[in-house]
CSV table of C-alpha atoms in Angstrom, one decimal:
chain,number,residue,atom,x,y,z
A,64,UNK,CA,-29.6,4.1,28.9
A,65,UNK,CA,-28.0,5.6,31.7
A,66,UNK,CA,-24.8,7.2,31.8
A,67,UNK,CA,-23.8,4.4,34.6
A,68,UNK,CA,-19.9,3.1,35.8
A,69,UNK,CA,-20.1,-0.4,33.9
A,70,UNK,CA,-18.7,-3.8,35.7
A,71,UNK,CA,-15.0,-4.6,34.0
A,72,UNK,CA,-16.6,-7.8,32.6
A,73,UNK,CA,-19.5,-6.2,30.7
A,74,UNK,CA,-18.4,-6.6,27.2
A,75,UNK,CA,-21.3,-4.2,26.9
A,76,UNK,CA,-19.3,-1.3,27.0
A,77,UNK,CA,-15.6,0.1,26.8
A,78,UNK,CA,-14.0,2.1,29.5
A,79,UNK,CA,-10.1,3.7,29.5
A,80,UNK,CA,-8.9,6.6,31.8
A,81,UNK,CA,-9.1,10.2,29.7
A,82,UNK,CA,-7.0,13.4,31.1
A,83,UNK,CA,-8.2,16.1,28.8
A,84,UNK,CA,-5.5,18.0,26.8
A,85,UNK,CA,-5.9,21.6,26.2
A,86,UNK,CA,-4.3,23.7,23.5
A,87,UNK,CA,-2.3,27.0,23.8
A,88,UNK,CA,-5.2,29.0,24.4
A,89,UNK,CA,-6.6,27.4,27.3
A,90,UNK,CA,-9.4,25.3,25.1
A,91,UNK,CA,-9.9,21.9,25.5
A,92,UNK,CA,-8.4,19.9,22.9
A,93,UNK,CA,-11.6,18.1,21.3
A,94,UNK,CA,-9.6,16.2,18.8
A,95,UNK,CA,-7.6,14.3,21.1
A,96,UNK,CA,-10.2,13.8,23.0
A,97,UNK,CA,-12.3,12.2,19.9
A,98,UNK,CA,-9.1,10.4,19.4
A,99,UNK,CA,-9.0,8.8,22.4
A,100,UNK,CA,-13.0,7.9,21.7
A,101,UNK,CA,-11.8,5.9,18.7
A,102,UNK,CA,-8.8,4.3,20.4
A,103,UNK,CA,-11.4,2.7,23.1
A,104,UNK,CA,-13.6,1.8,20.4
A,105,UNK,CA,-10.9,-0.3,18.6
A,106,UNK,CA,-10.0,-2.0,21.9
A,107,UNK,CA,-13.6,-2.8,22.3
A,108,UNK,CA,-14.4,-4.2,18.3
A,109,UNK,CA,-11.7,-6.8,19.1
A,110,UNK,CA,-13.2,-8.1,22.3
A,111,UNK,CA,-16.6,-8.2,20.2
A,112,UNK,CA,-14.7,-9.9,16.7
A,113,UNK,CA,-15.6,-7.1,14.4
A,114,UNK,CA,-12.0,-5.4,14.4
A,115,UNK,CA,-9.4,-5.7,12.7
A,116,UNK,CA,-10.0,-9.5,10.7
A,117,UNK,CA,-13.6,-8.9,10.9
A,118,UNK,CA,-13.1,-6.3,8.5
A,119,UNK,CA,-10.4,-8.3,6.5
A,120,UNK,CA,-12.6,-11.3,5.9
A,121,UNK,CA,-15.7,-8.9,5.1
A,122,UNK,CA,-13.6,-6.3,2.7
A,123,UNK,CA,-15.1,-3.7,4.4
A,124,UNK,CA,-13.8,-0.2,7.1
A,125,UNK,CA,-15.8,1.5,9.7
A,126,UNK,CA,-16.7,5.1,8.0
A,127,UNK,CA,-17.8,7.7,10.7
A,128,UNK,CA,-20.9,10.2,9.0
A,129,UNK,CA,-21.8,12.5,11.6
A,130,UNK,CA,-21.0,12.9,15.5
A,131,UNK,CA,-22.3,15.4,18.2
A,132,UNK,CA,-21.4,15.9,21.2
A,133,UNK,CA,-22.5,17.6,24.3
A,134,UNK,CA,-21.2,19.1,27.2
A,135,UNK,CA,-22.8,18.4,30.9
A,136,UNK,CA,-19.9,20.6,33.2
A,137,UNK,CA,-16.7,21.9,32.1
A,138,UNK,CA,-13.6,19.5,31.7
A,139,UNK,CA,-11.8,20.2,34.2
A,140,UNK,CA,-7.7,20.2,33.2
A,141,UNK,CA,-5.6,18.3,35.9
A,142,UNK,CA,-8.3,15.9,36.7
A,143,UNK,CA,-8.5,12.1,35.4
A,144,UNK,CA,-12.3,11.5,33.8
A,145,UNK,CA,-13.4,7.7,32.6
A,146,UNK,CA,-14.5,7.5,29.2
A,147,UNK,CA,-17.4,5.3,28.4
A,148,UNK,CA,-18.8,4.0,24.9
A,149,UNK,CA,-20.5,1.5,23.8
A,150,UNK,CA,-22.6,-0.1,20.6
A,151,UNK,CA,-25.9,-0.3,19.1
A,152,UNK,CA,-27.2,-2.6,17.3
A,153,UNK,CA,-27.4,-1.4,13.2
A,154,UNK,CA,-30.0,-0.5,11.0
A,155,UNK,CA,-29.4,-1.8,7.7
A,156,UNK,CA,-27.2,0.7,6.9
A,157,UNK,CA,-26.4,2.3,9.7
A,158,UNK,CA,-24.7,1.9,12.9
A,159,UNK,CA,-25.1,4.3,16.2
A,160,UNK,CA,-22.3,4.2,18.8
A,161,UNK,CA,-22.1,6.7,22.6
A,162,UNK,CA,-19.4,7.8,24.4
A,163,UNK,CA,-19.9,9.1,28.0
A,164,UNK,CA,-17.3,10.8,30.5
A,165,UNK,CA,-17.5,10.6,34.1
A,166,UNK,CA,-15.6,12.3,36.4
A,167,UNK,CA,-14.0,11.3,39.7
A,168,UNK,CA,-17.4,11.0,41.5
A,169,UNK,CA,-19.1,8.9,38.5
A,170,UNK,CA,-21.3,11.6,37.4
A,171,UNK,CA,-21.3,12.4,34.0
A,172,UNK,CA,-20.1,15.7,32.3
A,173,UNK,CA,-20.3,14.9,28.4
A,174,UNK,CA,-21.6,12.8,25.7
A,175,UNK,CA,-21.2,11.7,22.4
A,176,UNK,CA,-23.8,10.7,19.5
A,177,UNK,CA,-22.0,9.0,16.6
A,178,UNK,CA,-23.6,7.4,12.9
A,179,UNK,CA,-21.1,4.8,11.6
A,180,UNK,CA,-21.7,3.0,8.0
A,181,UNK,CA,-19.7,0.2,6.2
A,182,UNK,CA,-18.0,0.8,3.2
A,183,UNK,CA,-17.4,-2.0,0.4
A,184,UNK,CA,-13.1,-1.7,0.8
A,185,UNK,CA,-13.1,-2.9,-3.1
A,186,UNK,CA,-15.7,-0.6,-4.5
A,187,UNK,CA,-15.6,2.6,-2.1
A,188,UNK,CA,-19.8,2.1,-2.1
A,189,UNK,CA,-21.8,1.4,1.0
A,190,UNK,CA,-22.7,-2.3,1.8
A,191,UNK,CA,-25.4,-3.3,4.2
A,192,UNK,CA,-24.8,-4.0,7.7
A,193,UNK,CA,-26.5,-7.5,7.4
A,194,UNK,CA,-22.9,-8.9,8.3
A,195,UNK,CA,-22.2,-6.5,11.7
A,196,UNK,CA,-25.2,-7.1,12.8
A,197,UNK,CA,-24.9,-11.0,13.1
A,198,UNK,CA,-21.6,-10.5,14.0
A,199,UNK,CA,-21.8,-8.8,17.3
A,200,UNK,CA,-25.3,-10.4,18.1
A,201,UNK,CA,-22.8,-13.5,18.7
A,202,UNK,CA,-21.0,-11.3,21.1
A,203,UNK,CA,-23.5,-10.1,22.7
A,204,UNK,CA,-26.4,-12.1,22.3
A,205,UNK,CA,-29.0,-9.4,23.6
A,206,UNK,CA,-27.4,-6.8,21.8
A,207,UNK,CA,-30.7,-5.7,20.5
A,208,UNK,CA,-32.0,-4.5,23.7
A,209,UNK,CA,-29.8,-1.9,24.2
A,210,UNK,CA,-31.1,1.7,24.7
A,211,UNK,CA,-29.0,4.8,23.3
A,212,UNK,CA,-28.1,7.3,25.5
A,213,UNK,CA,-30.7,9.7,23.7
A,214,UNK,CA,-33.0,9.0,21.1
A,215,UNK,CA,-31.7,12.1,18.7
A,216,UNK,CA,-31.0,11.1,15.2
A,217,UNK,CA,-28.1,12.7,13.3
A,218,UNK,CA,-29.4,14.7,10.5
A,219,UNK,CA,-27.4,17.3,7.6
A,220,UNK,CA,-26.4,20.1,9.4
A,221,UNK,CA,-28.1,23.1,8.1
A,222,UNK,CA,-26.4,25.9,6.8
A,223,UNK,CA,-26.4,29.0,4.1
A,224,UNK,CA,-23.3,29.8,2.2
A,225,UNK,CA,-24.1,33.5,2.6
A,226,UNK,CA,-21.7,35.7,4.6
A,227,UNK,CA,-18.9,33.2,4.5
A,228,UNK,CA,-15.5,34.3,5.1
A,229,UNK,CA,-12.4,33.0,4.3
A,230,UNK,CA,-10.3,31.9,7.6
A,231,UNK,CA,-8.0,29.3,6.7
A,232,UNK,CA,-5.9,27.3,4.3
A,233,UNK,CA,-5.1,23.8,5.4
A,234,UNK,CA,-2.6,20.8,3.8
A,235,UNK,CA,-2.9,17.2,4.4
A,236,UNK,CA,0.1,16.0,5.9
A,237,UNK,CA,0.9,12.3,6.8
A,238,UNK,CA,0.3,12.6,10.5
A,239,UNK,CA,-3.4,13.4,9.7
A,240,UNK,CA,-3.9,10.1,8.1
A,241,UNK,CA,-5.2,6.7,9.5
A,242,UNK,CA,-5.1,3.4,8.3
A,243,UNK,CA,-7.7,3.7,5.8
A,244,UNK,CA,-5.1,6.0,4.1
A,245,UNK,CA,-7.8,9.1,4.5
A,246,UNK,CA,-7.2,12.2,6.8
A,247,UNK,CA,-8.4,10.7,10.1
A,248,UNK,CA,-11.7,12.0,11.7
A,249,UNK,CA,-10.5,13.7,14.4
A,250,UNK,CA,-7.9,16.0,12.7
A,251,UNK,CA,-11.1,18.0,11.2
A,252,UNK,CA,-11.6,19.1,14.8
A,253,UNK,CA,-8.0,19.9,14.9
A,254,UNK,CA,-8.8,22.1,11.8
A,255,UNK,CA,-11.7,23.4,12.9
A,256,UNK,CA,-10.5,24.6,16.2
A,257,UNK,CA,-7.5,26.1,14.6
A,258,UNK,CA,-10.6,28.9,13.3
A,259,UNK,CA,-12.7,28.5,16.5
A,260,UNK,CA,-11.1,30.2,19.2
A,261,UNK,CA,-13.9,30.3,21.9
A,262,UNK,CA,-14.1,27.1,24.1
A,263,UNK,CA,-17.8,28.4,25.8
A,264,UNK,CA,-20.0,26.6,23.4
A,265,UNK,CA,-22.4,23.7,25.0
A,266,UNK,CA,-22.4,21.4,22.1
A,267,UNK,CA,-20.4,20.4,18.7
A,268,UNK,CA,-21.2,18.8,15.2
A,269,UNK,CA,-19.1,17.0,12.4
A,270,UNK,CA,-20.7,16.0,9.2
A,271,UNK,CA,-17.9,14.0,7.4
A,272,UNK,CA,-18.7,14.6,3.5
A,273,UNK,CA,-15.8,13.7,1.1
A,274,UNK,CA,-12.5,12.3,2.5
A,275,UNK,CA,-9.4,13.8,1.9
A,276,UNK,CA,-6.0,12.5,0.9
A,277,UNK,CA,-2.1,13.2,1.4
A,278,UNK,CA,-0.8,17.3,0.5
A,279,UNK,CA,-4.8,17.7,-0.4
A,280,UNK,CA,-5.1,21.2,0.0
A,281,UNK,CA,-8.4,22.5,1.7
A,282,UNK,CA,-9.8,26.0,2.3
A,283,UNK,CA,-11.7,26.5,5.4
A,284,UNK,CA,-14.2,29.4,5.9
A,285,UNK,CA,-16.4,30.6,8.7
A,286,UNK,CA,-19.9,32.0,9.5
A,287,UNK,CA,-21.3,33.4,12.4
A,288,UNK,CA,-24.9,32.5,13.8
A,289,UNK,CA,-26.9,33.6,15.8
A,290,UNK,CA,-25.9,31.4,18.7
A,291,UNK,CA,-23.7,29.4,16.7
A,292,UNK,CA,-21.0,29.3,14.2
A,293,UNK,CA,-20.0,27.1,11.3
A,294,UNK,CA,-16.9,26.1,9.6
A,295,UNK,CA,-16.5,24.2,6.6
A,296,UNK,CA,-14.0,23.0,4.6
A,297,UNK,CA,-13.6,22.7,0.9
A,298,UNK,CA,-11.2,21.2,-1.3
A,299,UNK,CA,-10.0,22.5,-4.4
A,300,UNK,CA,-12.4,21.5,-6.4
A,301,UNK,CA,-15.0,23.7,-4.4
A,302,UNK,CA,-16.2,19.8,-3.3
A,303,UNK,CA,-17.4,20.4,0.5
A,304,UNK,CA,-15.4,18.6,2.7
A,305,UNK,CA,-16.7,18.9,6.1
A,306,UNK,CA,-18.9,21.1,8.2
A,307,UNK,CA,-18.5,21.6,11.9
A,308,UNK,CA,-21.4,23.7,14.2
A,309,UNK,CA,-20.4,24.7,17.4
A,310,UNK,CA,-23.3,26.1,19.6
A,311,UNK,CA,-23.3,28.6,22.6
């Protein structure tokens, strides 16, 4: 699919105005950013019925597995970008959903690859999609004939443990958490770019691996690649967390 400026009454897509944030050191601040991707997708699961009672009727959340994201141009700070996302229709267990900014001329300057799965609300397992995926095919009737973005498939992100180093020692605090009662998604960017200091990289990866809870204490740590570097974070267990890649 292209990266196109949708018409207002294609229930197709989502679009809301985005003016980047940046942190103290001049970076752009990717978890706001990410935050603002998930407050367009929950004005856009409403329009399709699979918010909020969706999710009551079924017993079931939204879980976000893995995102990447990549960078076209620079974000720019002062200007105003549209951000852009959109559905796929699931697998049986998974579901794929893009986010796209445009700048002020309509071309596009980043995108987002992100692998969703529903979660049983009772048991904490993972339940087939079988009831999203009738769901929004009465929304959207040819649902199934959308094209991603790009055809890349989110995999494990691929790491050693070797040459680790200590870099950080994080709590859970109540503004972290959503409504699922977890640390929300985004503030493991937050985290992560409280270790990563460089805003140069072309493109970012989250794998989401054990959810974390209020005052949970996690230790973060950080490895240098050859064109890349990895954080991760693990609770106190020595149960990994998360793993972030940013690449240059």
């Amino acid at each position: 699919m292209e990266m196109i400026f949708p018409k207002n009454d294609d229930l197709h897509f989502q679009t809301i105005e985005y003016r980047p944030l940046f942190l103290e050191d001049g970076s752009l601040d990717i978890a706001d950013m990410l935050m603002q991707f998930q407050n367009a997708c929950s004005l856009q699961i409403e329009k399709l019925n699979i918010g909020e009672e969706f999710k009551r009727i079924n017993s079931v959340f939204y879980v976000l597995c893995r995102l990447k994201g990549y960078f076209l141009h620079k974000i720019q700070p002062g200007k105003s970008y549209t951000l852009v996302t959109y559905p796929m229709q699931a697998s049986t267990l998974q579901m794929y959903r893009y986010m796209y900014l445009l700048d002020e001329e309509k071309k596009p300057v980043f995108y987002l690859i992100t692998l969703w799965v529903l979660i049983d609300q009772n048991t904490r397992r993972l339940k087939p999609t079988k009831v999203f995926q009738n769901k929004l095919r009465e929304s959207l009737p040819d649902i199934d004939e959308v094209t991603p973005i790009s055809d890349e498939r989110l995999v494990v992100i691929d790491y050693s443990e070797e040459e680790l180093k200590e870099a950080l020692h994080y709590q859970v605090s109540e503004d972290d958490l959503d409504t699922n009662g977890h640390m929300n998604n985004t503030k493991y960017m937050k985290v992560a770019q409280m270790v990563e200091k460089r805003d140069d990289f072309k493109s970012f990866e989250i794998n989401f691996e054990k959810e974390c809870f209020l005052t949970e204490k996690l230790t973060v740590y950080k490895k240098e690649e050859q064109g890349s570097s990895i954080i991760i974070g693990k609770k106190e267990n020595e149960t990994l967390s998360f793993v972030v890649k940013f690449t240059y």
